[in-house]
CSV table of N, CA and C in Angstrom, one decimal:
chain,number,residue,atom,x,y,z
A,1,UNK,N,52.3,42.5,38.7
A,1,UNK,CA,51.4,42.4,39.9
A,1,UNK,C,51.4,44.0,41.0
A,2,UNK,N,49.7,43.8,40.7
A,2,UNK,CA,49.1,45.0,40.7
A,2,UNK,C,49.6,45.1,42.5
A,3,UNK,N,49.5,46.5,42.9
A,3,UNK,CA,49.4,46.7,44.2
A,3,UNK,C,48.1,46.5,44.8
A,4,UNK,N,47.8,46.8,46.6
A,4,UNK,CA,46.6,46.0,47.0
A,4,UNK,C,45.5,47.3,46.6
A,5,UNK,N,46.2,48.7,46.8
A,5,UNK,CA,45.7,50.2,46.6
A,5,UNK,C,45.3,50.3,44.9
A,6,UNK,N,46.5,49.6,44.2
A,6,UNK,CA,45.8,50.0,42.7
A,6,UNK,C,44.6,49.3,42.5
A,7,UNK,N,44.8,47.5,42.9
A,7,UNK,CA,43.4,46.8,42.6
A,7,UNK,C,42.3,47.6,42.9
A,8,UNK,N,42.6,47.8,44.3
A,8,UNK,CA,41.0,48.9,44.8
A,8,UNK,C,40.9,49.4,44.1
A,9,UNK,N,41.7,50.7,43.2
A,9,UNK,CA,40.9,51.6,42.4
A,9,UNK,C,40.4,51.0,41.4
A,10,UNK,N,41.2,49.8,40.7
A,10,UNK,CA,40.6,49.5,39.7
A,10,UNK,C,39.1,48.6,39.6
A,11,UNK,N,38.6,48.5,40.7
A,11,UNK,CA,37.2,47.5,41.4
A,11,UNK,C,36.5,48.8,41.8
A,12,UNK,N,37.2,50.0,42.3
A,12,UNK,CA,36.0,50.7,42.7
A,12,UNK,C,35.2,51.8,41.6
A,13,UNK,N,35.6,51.3,40.6
A,13,UNK,CA,35.0,51.6,38.7
A,13,UNK,C,33.9,50.8,39.0
A,14,UNK,N,33.5,49.6,39.4
A,14,UNK,CA,32.8,48.7,38.8
A,14,UNK,C,31.7,48.6,40.2
A,15,UNK,N,32.2,48.7,41.2
A,15,UNK,CA,31.5,48.1,42.8
A,15,UNK,C,31.4,49.4,43.4
A,16,UNK,N,30.2,49.5,43.3
A,16,UNK,CA,29.7,51.0,44.3
A,16,UNK,C,30.1,50.7,45.8
A,17,UNK,N,30.3,49.3,46.1
A,17,UNK,CA,29.7,49.6,47.8
A,17,UNK,C,31.5,50.2,48.1
A,18,UNK,N,32.4,50.0,47.0
A,18,UNK,CA,33.6,50.6,47.6
A,18,UNK,C,33.8,51.7,47.7
A,19,UNK,N,34.2,52.9,48.9
A,19,UNK,CA,34.0,53.7,48.8
A,19,UNK,C,36.0,54.3,48.9
A,20,UNK,N,36.5,55.3,49.1
A,20,UNK,CA,37.9,56.0,48.9
A,20,UNK,C,37.7,56.7,50.6
A,21,UNK,N,38.6,55.9,51.4
A,21,UNK,CA,39.0,57.0,52.4
A,21,UNK,C,39.4,58.4,52.5
A,22,UNK,N,39.3,59.2,53.4
A,22,UNK,CA,39.4,60.6,53.2
A,22,UNK,C,41.1,60.6,53.3
A,23,UNK,N,42.0,59.7,53.8
A,23,UNK,CA,43.2,59.4,53.6
A,23,UNK,C,43.6,58.4,52.9
A,24,UNK,N,43.5,58.1,51.4
A,24,UNK,CA,43.5,58.1,49.9
A,24,UNK,C,43.4,56.4,49.9
A,25,UNK,N,43.1,55.8,51.0
A,25,UNK,CA,43.0,53.9,50.7
A,25,UNK,C,41.6,53.8,50.9
A,26,UNK,N,41.0,52.6,50.3
A,26,UNK,CA,39.8,51.8,50.4
A,26,UNK,C,39.3,50.9,51.0
A,27,UNK,N,38.1,51.1,51.1
A,27,UNK,CA,37.4,50.6,51.9
A,27,UNK,C,36.0,50.1,51.6
A,28,UNK,N,35.9,48.4,52.1
A,28,UNK,CA,34.2,47.8,51.4
A,28,UNK,C,33.5,48.6,52.6
A,29,UNK,N,31.9,49.6,52.4
A,29,UNK,CA,31.3,49.8,53.0
A,29,UNK,C,29.6,48.3,53.5
A,30,UNK,N,29.2,48.4,53.9
A,30,UNK,CA,28.7,47.2,54.2
A,30,UNK,C,27.3,47.4,53.2
A,31,UNK,N,26.9,46.3,53.2
A,31,UNK,CA,25.8,45.7,51.9
A,31,UNK,C,24.7,46.1,53.1
A,32,UNK,N,23.6,47.0,51.8
A,32,UNK,CA,22.2,47.0,52.7
A,32,UNK,C,21.4,46.5,52.9
A,33,UNK,N,20.6,46.6,53.7
A,33,UNK,CA,19.9,45.6,54.7
A,33,UNK,C,19.0,45.4,53.9
A,34,UNK,N,18.3,44.1,54.0
A,34,UNK,CA,16.7,44.2,53.1
A,34,UNK,C,15.8,44.0,54.1
A,35,UNK,N,14.7,44.9,54.2
A,35,UNK,CA,13.6,44.5,55.1
A,35,UNK,C,13.0,43.1,55.3
A,36,UNK,N,13.1,42.6,56.9
A,36,UNK,CA,12.1,41.4,57.0
A,36,UNK,C,10.7,41.9,56.4
A,37,UNK,N,10.7,40.3,56.1
A,37,UNK,CA,9.2,39.9,55.4
A,37,UNK,C,7.9,39.9,56.2
A,38,UNK,N,7.1,40.0,56.5
A,38,UNK,CA,5.8,40.0,57.7
A,38,UNK,C,5.3,38.3,56.7
A,39,UNK,N,4.8,37.0,57.6
A,39,UNK,CA,4.4,36.3,57.3
A,39,UNK,C,3.4,36.5,56.3
A,40,UNK,N,2.4,36.9,56.4
A,40,UNK,CA,1.4,37.9,54.9
A,40,UNK,C,1.9,38.1,53.7
A,41,UNK,N,3.3,38.8,53.6
A,41,UNK,CA,4.0,39.1,52.9
A,41,UNK,C,4.5,37.4,52.2
A,42,UNK,N,5.0,36.9,52.9
A,42,UNK,CA,5.4,35.6,52.1
A,42,UNK,C,4.4,34.3,51.9
A,43,UNK,N,3.4,34.6,52.3
A,43,UNK,CA,2.3,34.1,51.7
A,43,UNK,C,1.8,34.4,50.7
A,44,UNK,N,1.9,35.5,50.8
A,44,UNK,CA,1.5,36.5,49.1
A,44,UNK,C,2.6,35.9,48.3
A,45,UNK,N,3.5,36.1,48.6
A,45,UNK,CA,4.7,35.8,47.3
A,45,UNK,C,4.8,34.9,46.7
A,46,UNK,N,4.0,33.3,47.9
A,46,UNK,CA,3.9,32.1,47.5
A,46,UNK,C,2.6,31.8,46.4
A,47,UNK,N,2.0,32.3,46.5
A,47,UNK,CA,0.7,32.5,45.8
A,47,UNK,C,0.9,31.9,44.4
A,48,UNK,N,2.0,32.3,43.5
A,48,UNK,CA,2.0,31.5,42.4
A,48,UNK,C,2.3,30.1,42.9
A,49,UNK,N,2.7,29.4,43.8
A,49,UNK,CA,3.1,27.6,44.2
A,49,UNK,C,1.6,27.0,43.4
A,50,UNK,N,0.9,27.7,43.8
A,50,UNK,CA,-0.5,27.0,43.8
A,50,UNK,C,-0.9,26.3,42.0
A,51,UNK,N,0.0,27.4,41.3
A,51,UNK,CA,-0.2,26.2,40.0
A,51,UNK,C,0.5,25.2,39.6
A,52,UNK,N,1.2,24.9,40.6
A,52,UNK,CA,2.1,23.2,40.8
A,52,UNK,C,0.9,22.3,40.9
A,53,UNK,N,0.1,22.5,41.8
A,53,UNK,CA,-1.4,21.1,41.4
A,53,UNK,C,-2.0,21.0,39.9
A,54,UNK,N,-1.9,22.1,39.4
A,54,UNK,CA,-2.5,21.6,38.3
A,54,UNK,C,-1.4,21.5,37.0
A,55,UNK,N,-0.6,22.6,37.4
A,55,UNK,CA,0.7,22.8,36.4
A,55,UNK,C,1.6,21.7,36.0
A,56,UNK,N,2.0,20.5,37.2
A,56,UNK,CA,3.0,19.4,37.1
A,56,UNK,C,3.9,20.4,37.5
A,57,UNK,N,5.2,19.9,36.4
A,57,UNK,CA,7.0,20.1,36.3
A,57,UNK,C,6.8,21.6,35.9
A,58,UNK,N,5.9,21.8,34.9
A,58,UNK,CA,6.0,22.9,34.3
A,58,UNK,C,5.5,23.8,35.1
A,59,UNK,N,4.5,23.7,35.3
A,59,UNK,CA,3.6,24.5,36.3
A,59,UNK,C,4.7,25.3,37.7
A,60,UNK,N,5.4,23.9,38.1
A,60,UNK,CA,5.7,24.6,39.5
A,60,UNK,C,7.9,25.1,38.7
A,61,UNK,N,7.7,25.2,37.5
A,61,UNK,CA,9.0,25.7,37.1
A,61,UNK,C,8.9,27.2,36.9
A,62,UNK,N,7.7,27.1,36.0
A,62,UNK,CA,7.1,28.9,36.3
A,62,UNK,C,6.7,29.1,37.5
A,63,UNK,N,6.3,28.7,38.6
A,63,UNK,CA,6.1,28.8,39.8
A,63,UNK,C,6.9,29.3,40.5
A,64,UNK,N,8.2,29.0,40.4
A,64,UNK,CA,9.0,29.0,41.1
A,64,UNK,C,10.1,30.2,40.6
A,65,UNK,N,9.9,30.2,39.4
A,65,UNK,CA,10.3,32.1,39.2
A,65,UNK,C,9.5,33.1,39.2
A,66,UNK,N,7.8,32.8,39.7
A,66,UNK,CA,7.6,34.2,40.0
A,66,UNK,C,7.4,34.1,41.6
A,67,UNK,N,8.1,33.5,41.9
A,67,UNK,CA,7.3,33.1,43.5
A,67,UNK,C,9.2,34.4,44.2
A,68,UNK,N,10.0,33.9,42.8
A,68,UNK,CA,11.7,34.4,43.1
A,68,UNK,C,11.6,35.9,42.8
A,69,UNK,N,10.7,35.9,41.7
A,69,UNK,CA,10.4,37.3,41.2
A,69,UNK,C,9.7,38.3,42.1
A,70,UNK,N,8.6,37.5,43.0
A,70,UNK,CA,7.4,38.7,44.2
A,70,UNK,C,8.7,38.4,45.4
A,71,UNK,N,9.9,37.8,45.6
A,71,UNK,CA,10.6,37.9,46.8
A,71,UNK,C,11.4,39.0,46.3
A,72,UNK,N,11.9,39.6,45.1
A,72,UNK,CA,13.0,40.3,44.8
A,72,UNK,C,12.0,41.9,44.8
A,73,UNK,N,10.5,41.4,44.3
A,73,UNK,CA,9.8,43.3,44.3
A,73,UNK,C,10.0,43.3,46.0
A,74,UNK,N,9.0,42.5,47.2
A,74,UNK,CA,8.9,42.9,48.0
A,74,UNK,C,10.3,43.5,49.0
A,75,UNK,N,11.1,42.5,48.8
A,75,UNK,CA,12.4,43.2,49.2
A,75,UNK,C,13.5,44.8,48.9
A,76,UNK,N,12.3,45.3,47.5
A,76,UNK,CA,12.6,46.5,47.2
A,76,UNK,C,12.4,47.6,48.2
A,77,UNK,N,12.4,48.7,47.4
A,77,UNK,CA,12.3,49.8,48.7
A,77,UNK,C,11.1,50.4,47.4
A,78,UNK,N,10.1,49.9,46.6
A,78,UNK,CA,9.2,50.3,46.9
A,78,UNK,C,8.2,50.6,47.9
A,79,UNK,N,7.2,51.5,47.6
A,79,UNK,CA,5.9,51.5,48.5
A,79,UNK,C,5.3,50.5,48.3
A,80,UNK,N,4.1,50.1,49.5
A,80,UNK,CA,4.0,48.5,49.9
A,80,UNK,C,2.3,48.6,48.7
A,81,UNK,N,1.7,49.6,47.8
A,81,UNK,CA,0.7,49.5,47.0
A,81,UNK,C,1.7,48.9,46.4
A,82,UNK,N,2.4,49.3,45.6
A,82,UNK,CA,3.5,49.4,44.1
A,82,UNK,C,4.1,48.0,44.7
A,83,UNK,N,4.6,47.5,45.2
A,83,UNK,CA,4.8,45.8,45.6
A,83,UNK,C,3.7,45.1,45.6
A,84,UNK,N,2.8,45.1,45.7
A,84,UNK,CA,1.1,44.2,45.7
A,84,UNK,C,0.4,44.8,43.9
A,85,UNK,N,0.7,45.4,43.7
A,85,UNK,CA,0.9,45.7,42.2
A,85,UNK,C,1.0,44.3,41.4
A,86,UNK,N,2.7,45.2,41.8
A,86,UNK,CA,3.6,44.6,40.6
A,86,UNK,C,2.9,42.9,41.1
A,87,UNK,N,3.6,42.5,42.2
A,87,UNK,CA,3.0,40.9,42.4
A,87,UNK,C,2.1,40.1,41.6
A,88,UNK,N,1.0,40.8,41.8
A,88,UNK,CA,-0.6,40.9,41.4
A,88,UNK,C,0.0,41.3,39.6
A,89,UNK,N,0.7,41.5,39.0
A,89,UNK,CA,1.0,41.6,37.5
A,89,UNK,C,2.1,39.7,37.5
A,90,UNK,N,2.6,39.8,38.5
A,90,UNK,CA,3.8,38.5,38.4
A,90,UNK,C,2.5,37.5,38.4
A,91,UNK,N,1.8,37.2,39.3
A,91,UNK,CA,0.9,36.1,39.5
A,91,UNK,C,-0.3,35.6,38.1
A,92,UNK,N,-0.3,37.1,37.8
A,92,UNK,CA,-1.2,36.9,36.3
A,92,UNK,C,-0.4,36.4,35.2
A,93,UNK,N,0.5,36.8,35.3
A,93,UNK,CA,1.7,36.5,34.5
A,93,UNK,C,2.3,34.9,34.7
A,94,UNK,N,2.2,34.3,35.6
A,94,UNK,CA,2.6,32.8,36.1
A,94,UNK,C,1.4,32.0,35.2
A,95,UNK,N,0.0,32.8,35.3
A,95,UNK,CA,-1.2,31.8,35.0
A,95,UNK,C,-0.9,31.9,33.7
A,96,UNK,N,-0.9,32.5,32.2
A,96,UNK,CA,-0.6,33.4,31.5
A,96,UNK,C,0.6,32.5,30.6
A,97,UNK,N,1.9,32.3,31.2
A,97,UNK,CA,3.1,32.1,30.8
A,97,UNK,C,2.4,30.3,31.0
A,98,UNK,N,2.3,29.6,32.1
A,98,UNK,CA,1.7,28.1,32.1
A,98,UNK,C,0.6,27.8,31.1
A,99,UNK,N,-0.2,28.4,30.8
A,99,UNK,CA,-1.2,28.4,29.6
A,99,UNK,C,-0.4,28.4,28.3
A,100,UNK,N,0.6,29.3,28.4
A,100,UNK,CA,1.0,29.1,26.7
A,100,UNK,C,2.0,28.4,26.9
A,101,UNK,N,2.5,27.8,27.9
A,101,UNK,CA,3.8,26.4,28.0
A,101,UNK,C,3.1,25.3,27.7
A,102,UNK,N,1.5,25.0,28.3
A,102,UNK,CA,0.6,24.1,28.2
A,102,UNK,C,0.9,23.9,26.6
A,103,UNK,N,0.4,25.1,26.3
A,103,UNK,CA,-0.8,24.6,24.7
A,103,UNK,C,0.6,24.4,23.6
A,104,UNK,N,1.8,25.2,24.3
A,104,UNK,CA,2.8,24.7,23.3
A,104,UNK,C,3.0,23.3,23.3
A,105,UNK,N,3.4,22.9,24.6
A,105,UNK,CA,3.7,21.5,24.7
A,105,UNK,C,2.7,20.5,24.0
A,106,UNK,N,1.2,20.4,24.3
A,106,UNK,CA,0.4,20.1,23.6
A,106,UNK,C,0.0,20.0,21.9
A,107,UNK,N,0.8,21.0,21.4
A,107,UNK,CA,1.1,21.2,19.7
A,107,UNK,C,1.9,20.5,19.4
A,108,UNK,N,3.6,20.4,20.4
A,108,UNK,CA,4.3,20.0,19.6
A,108,UNK,C,4.3,18.7,19.4
A,109,UNK,N,3.5,18.1,21.3
A,109,UNK,CA,3.2,16.4,21.9
A,109,UNK,C,1.8,16.0,22.0
A,110,UNK,N,1.1,16.2,20.6
A,110,UNK,CA,-0.2,16.0,20.8
A,110,UNK,C,-0.6,14.4,21.5
A,111,UNK,N,0.0,13.7,21.8
A,111,UNK,CA,-0.4,12.8,22.5
A,111,UNK,C,-0.1,12.5,23.6
A,112,UNK,N,0.0,14.0,24.6
A,112,UNK,CA,-0.2,14.4,25.6
A,112,UNK,C,-1.6,14.3,26.2
A,113,UNK,N,-2.3,14.7,25.1
A,113,UNK,CA,-4.2,15.2,25.4
A,113,UNK,C,-4.9,14.0,25.8
A,114,UNK,N,-5.3,14.2,26.9
A,114,UNK,CA,-6.3,13.1,27.8
A,114,UNK,C,-7.8,12.4,26.6
A,115,UNK,N,-7.5,11.3,26.8
A,115,UNK,CA,-9.0,10.9,25.7
A,115,UNK,C,-10.2,10.6,26.8
């Protein structure tokens, strides 16, 4: 059985939030606070959800992943211009991924086509 100090020493190599105290013990530092997003930023992050109107369940799945990616981008420490550029790339990639998934499903299941 390891002592608390031995366990803390072992974990400090794996977790950068653990900091060594001057007297030799270990403490856990507070995690970084994520910046609060504005209403417009939330709206911008949720733009990919518009694909669920025409994309159904497949579009909703892809759009949900895109919204999570956008929220991660906007909570990062990048400059605002880089955040919007990356988010636009994610938005375009969402439509491309939905289109590719739809074509793949129509190829595999030809009965899905509307007549």
